[in-house]
Short mmCIF file of C-alpha atoms in Angstrom, two decimals:
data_model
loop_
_atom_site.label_atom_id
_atom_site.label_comp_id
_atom_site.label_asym_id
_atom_site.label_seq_id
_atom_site.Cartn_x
_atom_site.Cartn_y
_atom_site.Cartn_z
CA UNK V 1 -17.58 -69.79 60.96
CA UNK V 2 -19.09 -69.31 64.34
CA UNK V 3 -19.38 -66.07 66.27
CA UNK V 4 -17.57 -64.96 68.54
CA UNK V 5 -19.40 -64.75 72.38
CA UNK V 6 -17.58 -63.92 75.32
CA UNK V 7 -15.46 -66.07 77.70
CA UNK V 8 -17.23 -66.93 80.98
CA UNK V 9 -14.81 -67.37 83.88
CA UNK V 10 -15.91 -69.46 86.99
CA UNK V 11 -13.96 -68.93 90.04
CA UNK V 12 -13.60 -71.99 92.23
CA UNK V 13 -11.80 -72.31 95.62
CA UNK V 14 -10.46 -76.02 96.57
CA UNK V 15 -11.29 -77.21 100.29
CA UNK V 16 -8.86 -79.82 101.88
CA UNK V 17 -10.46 -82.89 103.08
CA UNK V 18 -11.63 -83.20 106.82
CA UNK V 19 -10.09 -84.97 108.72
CA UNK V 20 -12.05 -87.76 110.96
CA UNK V 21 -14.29 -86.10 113.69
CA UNK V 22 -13.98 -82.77 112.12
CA UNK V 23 -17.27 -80.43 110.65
CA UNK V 24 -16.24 -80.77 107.19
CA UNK V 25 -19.11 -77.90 106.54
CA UNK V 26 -16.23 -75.67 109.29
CA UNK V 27 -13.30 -76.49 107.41
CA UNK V 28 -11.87 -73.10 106.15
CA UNK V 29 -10.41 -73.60 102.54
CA UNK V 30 -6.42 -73.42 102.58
CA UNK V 31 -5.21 -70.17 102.22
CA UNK V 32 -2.05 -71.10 99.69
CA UNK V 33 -4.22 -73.25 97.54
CA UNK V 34 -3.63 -72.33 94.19
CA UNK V 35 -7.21 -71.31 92.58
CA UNK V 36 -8.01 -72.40 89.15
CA UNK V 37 -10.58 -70.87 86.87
CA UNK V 38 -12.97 -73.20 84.87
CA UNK V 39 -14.49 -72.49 81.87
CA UNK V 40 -17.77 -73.17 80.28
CA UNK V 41 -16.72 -74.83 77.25
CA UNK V 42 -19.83 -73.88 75.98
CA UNK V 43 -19.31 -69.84 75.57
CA UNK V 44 -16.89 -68.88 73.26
CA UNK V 45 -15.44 -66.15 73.16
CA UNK V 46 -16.64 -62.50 71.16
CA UNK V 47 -14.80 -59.51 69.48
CA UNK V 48 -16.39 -56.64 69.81
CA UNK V 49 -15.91 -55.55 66.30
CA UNK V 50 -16.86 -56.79 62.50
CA UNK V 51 -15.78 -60.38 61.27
CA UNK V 52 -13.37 -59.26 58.23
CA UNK V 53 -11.55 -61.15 55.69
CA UNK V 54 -8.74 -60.76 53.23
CA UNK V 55 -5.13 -59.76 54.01
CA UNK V 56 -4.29 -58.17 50.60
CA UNK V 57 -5.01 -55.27 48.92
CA UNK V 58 -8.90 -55.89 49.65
CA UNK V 59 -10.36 -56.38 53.04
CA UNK V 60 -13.96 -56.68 53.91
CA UNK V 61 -15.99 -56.30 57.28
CA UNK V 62 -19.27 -57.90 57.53
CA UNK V 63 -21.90 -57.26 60.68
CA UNK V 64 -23.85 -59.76 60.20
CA UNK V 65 -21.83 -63.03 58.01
CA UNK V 66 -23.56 -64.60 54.95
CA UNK V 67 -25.34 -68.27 55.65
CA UNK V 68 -26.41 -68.67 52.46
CA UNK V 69 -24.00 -70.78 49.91
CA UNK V 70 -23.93 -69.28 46.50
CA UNK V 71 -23.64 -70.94 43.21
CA UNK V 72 -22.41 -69.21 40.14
CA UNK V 73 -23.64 -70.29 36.93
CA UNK V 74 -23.17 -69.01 33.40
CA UNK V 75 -24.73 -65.50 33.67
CA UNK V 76 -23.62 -61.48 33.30
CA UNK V 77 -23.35 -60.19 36.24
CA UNK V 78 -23.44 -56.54 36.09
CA UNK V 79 -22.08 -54.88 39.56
CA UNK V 80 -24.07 -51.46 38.79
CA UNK V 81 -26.93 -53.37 39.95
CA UNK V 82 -27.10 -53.81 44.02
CA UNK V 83 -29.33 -56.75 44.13
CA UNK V 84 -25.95 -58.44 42.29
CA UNK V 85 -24.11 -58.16 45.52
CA UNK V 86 -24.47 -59.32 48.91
CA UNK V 87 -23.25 -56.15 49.76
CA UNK V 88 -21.29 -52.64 48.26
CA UNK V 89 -18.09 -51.60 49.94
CA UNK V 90 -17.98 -47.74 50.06
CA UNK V 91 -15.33 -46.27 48.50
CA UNK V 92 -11.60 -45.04 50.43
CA UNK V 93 -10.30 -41.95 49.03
CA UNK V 94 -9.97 -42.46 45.44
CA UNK V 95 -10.72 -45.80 45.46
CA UNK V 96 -13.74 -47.14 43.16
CA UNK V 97 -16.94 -48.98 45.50
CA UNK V 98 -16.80 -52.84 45.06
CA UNK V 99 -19.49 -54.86 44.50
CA UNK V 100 -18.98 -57.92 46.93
CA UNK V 101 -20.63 -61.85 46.10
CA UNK V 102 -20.31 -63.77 49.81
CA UNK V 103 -21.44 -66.90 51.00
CA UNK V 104 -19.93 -69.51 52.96
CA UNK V 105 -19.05 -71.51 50.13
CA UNK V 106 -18.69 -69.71 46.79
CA UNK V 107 -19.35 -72.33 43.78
CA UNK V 108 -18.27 -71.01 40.12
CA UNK V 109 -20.03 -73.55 37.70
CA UNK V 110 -20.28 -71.69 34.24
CA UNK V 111 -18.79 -68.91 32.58
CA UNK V 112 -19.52 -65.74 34.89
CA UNK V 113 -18.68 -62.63 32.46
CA UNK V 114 -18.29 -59.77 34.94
CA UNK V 115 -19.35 -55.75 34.16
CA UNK V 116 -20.07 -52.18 35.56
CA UNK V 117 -18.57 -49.78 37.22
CA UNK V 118 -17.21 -51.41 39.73
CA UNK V 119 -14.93 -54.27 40.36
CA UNK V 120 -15.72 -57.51 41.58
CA UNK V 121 -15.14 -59.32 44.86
CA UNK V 122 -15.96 -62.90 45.75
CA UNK V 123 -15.66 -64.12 49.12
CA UNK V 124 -15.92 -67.45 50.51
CA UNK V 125 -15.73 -67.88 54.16
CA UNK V 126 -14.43 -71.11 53.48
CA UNK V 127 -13.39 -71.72 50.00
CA UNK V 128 -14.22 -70.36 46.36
CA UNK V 129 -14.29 -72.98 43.92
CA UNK V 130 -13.90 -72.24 40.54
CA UNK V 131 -14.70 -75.49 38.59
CA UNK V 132 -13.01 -76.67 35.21
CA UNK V 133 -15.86 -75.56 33.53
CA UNK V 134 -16.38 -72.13 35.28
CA UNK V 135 -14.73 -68.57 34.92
CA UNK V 136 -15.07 -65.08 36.15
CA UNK V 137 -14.21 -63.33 33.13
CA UNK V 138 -13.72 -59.35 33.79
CA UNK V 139 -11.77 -58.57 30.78
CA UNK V 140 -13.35 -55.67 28.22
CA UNK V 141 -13.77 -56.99 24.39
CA UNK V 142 -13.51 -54.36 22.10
CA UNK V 143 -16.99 -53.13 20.59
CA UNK V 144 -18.52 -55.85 23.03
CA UNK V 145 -18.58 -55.27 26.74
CA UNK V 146 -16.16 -53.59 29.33
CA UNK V 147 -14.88 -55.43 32.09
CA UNK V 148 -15.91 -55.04 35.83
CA UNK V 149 -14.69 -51.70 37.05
CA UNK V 150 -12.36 -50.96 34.23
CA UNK V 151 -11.10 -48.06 34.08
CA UNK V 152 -11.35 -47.12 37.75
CA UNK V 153 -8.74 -45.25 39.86
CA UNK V 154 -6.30 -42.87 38.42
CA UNK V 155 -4.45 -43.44 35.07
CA UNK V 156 -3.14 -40.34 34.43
CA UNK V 157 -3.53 -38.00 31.31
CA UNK V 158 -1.28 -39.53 28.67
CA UNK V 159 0.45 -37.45 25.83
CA UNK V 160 -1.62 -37.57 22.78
CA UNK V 161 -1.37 -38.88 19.58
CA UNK V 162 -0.62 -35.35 17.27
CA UNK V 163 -3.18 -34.38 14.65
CA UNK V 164 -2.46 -33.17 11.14
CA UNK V 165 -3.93 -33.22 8.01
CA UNK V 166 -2.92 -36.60 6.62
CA UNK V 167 -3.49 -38.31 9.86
CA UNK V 168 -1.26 -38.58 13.73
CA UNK V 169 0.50 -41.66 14.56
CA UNK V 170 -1.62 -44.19 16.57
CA UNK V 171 -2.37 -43.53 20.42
CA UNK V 172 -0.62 -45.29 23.20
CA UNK V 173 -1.36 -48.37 24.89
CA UNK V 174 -2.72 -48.07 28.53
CA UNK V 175 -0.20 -48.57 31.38
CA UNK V 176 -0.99 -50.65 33.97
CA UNK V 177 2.24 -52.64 35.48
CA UNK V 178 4.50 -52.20 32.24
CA UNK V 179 4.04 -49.22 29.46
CA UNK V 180 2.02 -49.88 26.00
CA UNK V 181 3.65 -48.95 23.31
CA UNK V 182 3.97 -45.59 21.32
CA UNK V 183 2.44 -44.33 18.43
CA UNK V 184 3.72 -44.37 15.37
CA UNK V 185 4.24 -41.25 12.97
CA UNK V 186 1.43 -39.67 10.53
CA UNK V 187 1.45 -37.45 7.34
CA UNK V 188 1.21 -33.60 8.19
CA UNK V 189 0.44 -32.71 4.28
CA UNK V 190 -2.13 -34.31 2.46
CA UNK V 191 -1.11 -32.44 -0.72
CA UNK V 192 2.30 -34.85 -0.88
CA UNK V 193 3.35 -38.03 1.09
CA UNK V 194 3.76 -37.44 4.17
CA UNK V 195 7.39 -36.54 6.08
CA UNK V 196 6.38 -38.44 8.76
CA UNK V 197 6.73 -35.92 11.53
CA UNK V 198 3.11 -36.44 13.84
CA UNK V 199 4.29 -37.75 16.48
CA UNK V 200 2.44 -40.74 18.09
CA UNK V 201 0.37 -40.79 21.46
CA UNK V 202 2.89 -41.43 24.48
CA UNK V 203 2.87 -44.55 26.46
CA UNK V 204 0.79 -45.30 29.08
CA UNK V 205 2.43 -44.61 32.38
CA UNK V 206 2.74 -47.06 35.12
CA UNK V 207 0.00 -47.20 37.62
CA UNK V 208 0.65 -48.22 41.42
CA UNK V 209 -1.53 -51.14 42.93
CA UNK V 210 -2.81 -49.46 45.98
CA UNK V 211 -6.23 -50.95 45.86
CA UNK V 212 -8.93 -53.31 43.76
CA UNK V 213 -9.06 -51.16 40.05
CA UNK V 214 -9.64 -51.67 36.55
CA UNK V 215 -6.87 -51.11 34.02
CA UNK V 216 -6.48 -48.10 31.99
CA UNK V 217 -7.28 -47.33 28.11
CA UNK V 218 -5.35 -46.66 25.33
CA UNK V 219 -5.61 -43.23 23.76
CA UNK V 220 -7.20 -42.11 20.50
CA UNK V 221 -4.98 -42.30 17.35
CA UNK V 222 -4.91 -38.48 15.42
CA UNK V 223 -7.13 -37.11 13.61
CA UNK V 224 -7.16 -36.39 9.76
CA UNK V 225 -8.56 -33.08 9.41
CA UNK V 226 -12.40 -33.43 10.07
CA UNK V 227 -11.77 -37.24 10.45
CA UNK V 228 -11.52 -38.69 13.65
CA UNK V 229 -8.77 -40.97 14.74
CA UNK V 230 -9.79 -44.93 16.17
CA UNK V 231 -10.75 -44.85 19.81
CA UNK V 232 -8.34 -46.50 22.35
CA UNK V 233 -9.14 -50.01 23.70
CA UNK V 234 -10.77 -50.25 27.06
CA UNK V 235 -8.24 -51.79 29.98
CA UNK V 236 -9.57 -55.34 31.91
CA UNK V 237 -11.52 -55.01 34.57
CA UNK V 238 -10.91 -55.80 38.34
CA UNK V 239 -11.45 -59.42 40.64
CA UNK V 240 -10.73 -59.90 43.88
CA UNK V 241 -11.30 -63.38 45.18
CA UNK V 242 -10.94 -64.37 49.11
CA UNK V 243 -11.63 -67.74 51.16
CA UNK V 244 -11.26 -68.58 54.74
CA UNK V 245 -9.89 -71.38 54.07
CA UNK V 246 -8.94 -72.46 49.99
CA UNK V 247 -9.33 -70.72 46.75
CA UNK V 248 -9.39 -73.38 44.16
CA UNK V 249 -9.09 -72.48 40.23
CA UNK V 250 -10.19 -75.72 37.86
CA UNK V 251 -11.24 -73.23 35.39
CA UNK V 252 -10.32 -69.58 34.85
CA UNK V 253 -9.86 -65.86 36.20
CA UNK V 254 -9.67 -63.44 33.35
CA UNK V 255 -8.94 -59.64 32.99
CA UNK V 256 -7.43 -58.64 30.09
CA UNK V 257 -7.89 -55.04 28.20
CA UNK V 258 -9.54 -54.84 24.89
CA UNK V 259 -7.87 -54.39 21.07
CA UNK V 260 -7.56 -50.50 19.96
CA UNK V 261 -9.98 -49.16 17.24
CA UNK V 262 -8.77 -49.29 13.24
CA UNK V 263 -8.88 -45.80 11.74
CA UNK V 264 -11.40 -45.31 10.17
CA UNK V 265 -11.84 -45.57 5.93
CA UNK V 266 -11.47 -41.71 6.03
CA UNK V 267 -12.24 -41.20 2.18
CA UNK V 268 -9.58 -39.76 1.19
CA UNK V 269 -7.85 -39.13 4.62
CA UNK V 270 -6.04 -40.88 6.81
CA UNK V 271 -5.69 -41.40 10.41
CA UNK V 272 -4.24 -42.69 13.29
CA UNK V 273 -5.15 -45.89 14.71
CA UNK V 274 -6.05 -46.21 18.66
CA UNK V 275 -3.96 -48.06 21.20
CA UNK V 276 -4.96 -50.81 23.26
CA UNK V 277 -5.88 -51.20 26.84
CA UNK V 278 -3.86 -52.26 29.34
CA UNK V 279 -4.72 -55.79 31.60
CA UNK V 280 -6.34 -55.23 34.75
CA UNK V 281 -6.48 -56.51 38.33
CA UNK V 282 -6.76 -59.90 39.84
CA UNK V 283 -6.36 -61.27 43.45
CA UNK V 284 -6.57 -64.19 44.77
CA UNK V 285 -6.18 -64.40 49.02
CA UNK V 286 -6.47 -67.51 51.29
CA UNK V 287 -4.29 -69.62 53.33
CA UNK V 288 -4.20 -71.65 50.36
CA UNK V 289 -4.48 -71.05 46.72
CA UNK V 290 -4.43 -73.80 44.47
CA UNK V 291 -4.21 -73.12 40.28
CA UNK V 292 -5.22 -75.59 37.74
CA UNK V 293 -6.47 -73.22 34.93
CA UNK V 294 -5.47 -69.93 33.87
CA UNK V 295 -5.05 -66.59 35.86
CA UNK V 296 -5.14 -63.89 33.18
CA UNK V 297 -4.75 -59.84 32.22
CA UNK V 298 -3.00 -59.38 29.28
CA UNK V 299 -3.28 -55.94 27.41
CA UNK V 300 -4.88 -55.74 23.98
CA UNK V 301 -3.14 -54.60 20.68
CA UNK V 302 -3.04 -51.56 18.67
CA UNK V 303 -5.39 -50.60 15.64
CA UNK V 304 -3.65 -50.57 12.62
CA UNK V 305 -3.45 -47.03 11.07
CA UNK V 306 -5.52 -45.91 7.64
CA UNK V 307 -5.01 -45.02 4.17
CA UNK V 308 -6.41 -42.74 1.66
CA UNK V 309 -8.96 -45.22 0.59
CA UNK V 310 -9.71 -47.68 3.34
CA UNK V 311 -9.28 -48.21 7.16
CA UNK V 312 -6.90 -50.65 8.83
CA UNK V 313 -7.72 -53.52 11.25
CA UNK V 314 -8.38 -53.59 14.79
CA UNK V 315 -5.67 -54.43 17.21
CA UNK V 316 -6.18 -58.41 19.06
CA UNK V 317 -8.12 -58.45 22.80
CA UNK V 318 -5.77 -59.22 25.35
CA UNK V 319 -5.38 -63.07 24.98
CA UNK V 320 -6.92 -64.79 27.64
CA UNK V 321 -7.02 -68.59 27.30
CA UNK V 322 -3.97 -68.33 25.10
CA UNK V 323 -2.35 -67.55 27.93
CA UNK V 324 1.09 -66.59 26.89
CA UNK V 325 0.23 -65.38 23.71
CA UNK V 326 0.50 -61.42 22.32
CA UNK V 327 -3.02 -60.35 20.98
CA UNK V 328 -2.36 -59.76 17.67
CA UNK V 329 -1.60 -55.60 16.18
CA UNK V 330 -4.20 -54.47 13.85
CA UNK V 331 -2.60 -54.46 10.24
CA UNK V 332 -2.28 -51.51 7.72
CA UNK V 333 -5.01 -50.41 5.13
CA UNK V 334 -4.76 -52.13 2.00
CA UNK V 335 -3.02 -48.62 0.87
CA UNK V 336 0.09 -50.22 3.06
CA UNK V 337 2.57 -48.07 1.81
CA UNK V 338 1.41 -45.21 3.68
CA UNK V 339 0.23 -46.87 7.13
CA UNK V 340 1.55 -49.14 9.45
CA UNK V 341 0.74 -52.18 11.60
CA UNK V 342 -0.60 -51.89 15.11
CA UNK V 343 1.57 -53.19 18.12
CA UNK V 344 1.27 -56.68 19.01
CA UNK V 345 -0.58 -56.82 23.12
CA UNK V 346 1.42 -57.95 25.71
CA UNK V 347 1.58 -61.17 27.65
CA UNK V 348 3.65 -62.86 30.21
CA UNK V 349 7.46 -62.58 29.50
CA UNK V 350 6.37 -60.55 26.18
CA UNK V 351 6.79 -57.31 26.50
CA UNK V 352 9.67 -56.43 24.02
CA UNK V 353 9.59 -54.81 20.82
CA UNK V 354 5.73 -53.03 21.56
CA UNK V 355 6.64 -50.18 19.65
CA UNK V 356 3.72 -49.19 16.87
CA UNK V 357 4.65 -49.17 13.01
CA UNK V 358 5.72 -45.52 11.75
CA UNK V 359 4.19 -44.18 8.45
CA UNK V 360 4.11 -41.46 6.43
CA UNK V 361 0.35 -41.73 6.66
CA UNK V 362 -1.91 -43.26 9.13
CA UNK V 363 0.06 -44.82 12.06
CA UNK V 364 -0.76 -48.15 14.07
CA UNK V 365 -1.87 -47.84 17.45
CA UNK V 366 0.52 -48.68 20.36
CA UNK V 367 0.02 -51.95 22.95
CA UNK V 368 -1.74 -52.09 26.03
CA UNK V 369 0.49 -52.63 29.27
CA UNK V 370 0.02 -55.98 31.14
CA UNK V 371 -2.41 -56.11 34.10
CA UNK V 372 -1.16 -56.81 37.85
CA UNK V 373 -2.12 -60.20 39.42
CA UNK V 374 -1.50 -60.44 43.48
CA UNK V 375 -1.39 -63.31 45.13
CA UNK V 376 -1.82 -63.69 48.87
CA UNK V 377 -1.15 -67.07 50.64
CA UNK V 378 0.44 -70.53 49.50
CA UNK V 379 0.54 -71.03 45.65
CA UNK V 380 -0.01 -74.82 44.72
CA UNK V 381 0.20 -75.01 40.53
CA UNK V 382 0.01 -71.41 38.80
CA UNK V 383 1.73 -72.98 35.27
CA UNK V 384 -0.59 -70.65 33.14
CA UNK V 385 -0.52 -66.88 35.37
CA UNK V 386 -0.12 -63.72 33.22
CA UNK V 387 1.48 -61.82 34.12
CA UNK V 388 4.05 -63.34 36.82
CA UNK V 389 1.90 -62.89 39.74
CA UNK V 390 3.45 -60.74 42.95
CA UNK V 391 3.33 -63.16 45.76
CA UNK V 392 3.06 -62.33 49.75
#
């Protein structure tokens, strides 16, 4: 992309011809000639202001443009770091900073697995190329990693999964473009079976996309007396990828939120399982976008709740390159008839029946919402987008 220079102008008057005998150096020009301007095709013209890009939710101003083209091999790139980026936005308002990748041609060759505090933007200013063999994977893995910027921006308090003595119903799944799940219901007595009565952590609520963000967490499941409920999944993290020109995707975009915690084995207690985080953020803005792989932030599944004598399962991660696939709800402790299952995650065109499993002990842990995927330009392919992308 060249920059911009000003416009030189050249007046120039035409002169009529002499006519024979006359001092063609006398000859005054004609007064209702018509004077045309001629350009030096050589100057182009310049804006006095920064060369931005992106016409979604994420635009970036650069003083001086990138002239080095960047290749993106299998790595972690960790967007806490500033030598990671070509540059860090500032943040607006609320708004988390972004961590920015530029070059004139961005190259994704390997699996890229994206983390830190803040989100991820990749800018081409002329294409992005994700190859068949590539990805820029922000989503958070339960136990594992949390994706780029998760977590960022406002989620909102959410109610909380009640506490008793024989355990609160599982927390609810992180909202973040449709509501996890709820809770299920605990055991307030650990002296009989429980009357089922805790109730479970409320759903997530839905979050606005205003700007680049992470997706939210589930909440913590409730506690067993001293014993702590399982901690809520983490949400997906937050991508942003712009080109001047084309935004090609052989291979994958991923940003799903991670499974919620199993209660614990509370030894002789039980407890509430944790609820999954919601999907996060992904954008994809050029004149033309074409899709090949998968574009995916799916929310991760609730814990499944724990007995008297052992813990329940974690809930699924948000699926990823199962596409259209629910991550899979933790199950009950072996103790089953006292605990419940966790909510299955949500994907693309699933997002019924999310409710967690009641019990009259330790409850399963509620879904995560799905993420929010923006699209900005023509879409060519986009068979495998979770969820159904919002297109301008």
């Amino acid at each position: 992309m060249k920059r911009l220079i000003p416009i030189a102008l050249v007046g120039c008057s035409f002169q009529s011809a002499a006519a024979p005998g006359q001092d063609a150096r006398v000859t005054p020009p004609d007064p209702d000639a018509q004077v045309t301007p001629m350009i030096d095709a050589r100057v182009t013209p310049t804006i006095d202001a920064q060369a931005c890009f992106g016409h979604g939710l994420v635009k970036v101003c650069f003083t001086a443009l990138p002239s080095d083209p960047i290749t993106l091999a299998a790595s972690t790139l960790d967007t806490n770091i500033d030598t990671n980026c070509t540059l860090v936005v500032p943040a607006a308002g609320a708004a988390p900073q972004l961590c920015v990748v530029a070059g004139p041609t961005v190259t994704v060759t390997g699996a890229v697995l994206a983390i830190g505090p803040r989100p991820l933007v990749v800018i081409g200013l002329d294409t992005v190329t994700i190859e068949s063999g590539g990805s820029i994977d922000a989503s958070s893995v339960r136990g594992a990693r949390k994706g780029a910027g998760a977590g960022t921006g406002g989620c909102g308090t959410m109610t909380a999964a009640e506490d008793d003595d024989g355990g609160g119903g599982g927390g609810g799944g992180g909202g973040f473009g449709t509501k996890g799940g709820r809770g299920g219901r605990g055991d307030r007595n650990q002296t009989t079976r429980g009357d089922g009565s805790a109730v479970g952590g409320g759903a997530g609520a839905v979050q606005t996309a205003t700007a680049l963000r992470g997706g939210c967490a589930g909440s913590k499941g409730g506690n067993g007396r001293a014993q702590n409920g399982g901690a809520g999944g983490d949400g997906g993290g937050g991508v942003y990828v712009i080109a001047g020109r084309l935004v090609t995707v052989a291979g994958n975009v991923l940003a799903s939120g991670a499974g919620g915690t199993a209660s614990p084995d509370g030894t002789g207690v039980e407890q509430g399982a944790g609820g999954g985080g919601s999907g996060g953020m992904i954008g994809l803005d050029a004149p033309t976008v074409d899709v090949a792989g998968r574009v995916v932030a799916n929310g991760g599944g609730g814990g499944g709740g724990g007995g008297l004598n052992a813990g329940g399962s974690p809930g699924g991660d948000g699926t990823t390159l199962t596409w259209d696939q629910r991550a899979t709800g933790g199950a009950q402790a072996s103790d089953n008839n006292t605990t419940a299952v966790g909510s299955q995650g949500t994907a693309v065109g699933k997002v019924d029946n999310i409710d967690a499993g009641d019990a009259d002990g330790g409850a399963g842990g509620g879904a995560g919402g799905l993420g929010y995927i923006r699209i900005d330009g023509a879409l060519t392919g986009g068979t495998m987008i979770s969820p159904a992308p919002d297109k301008h």
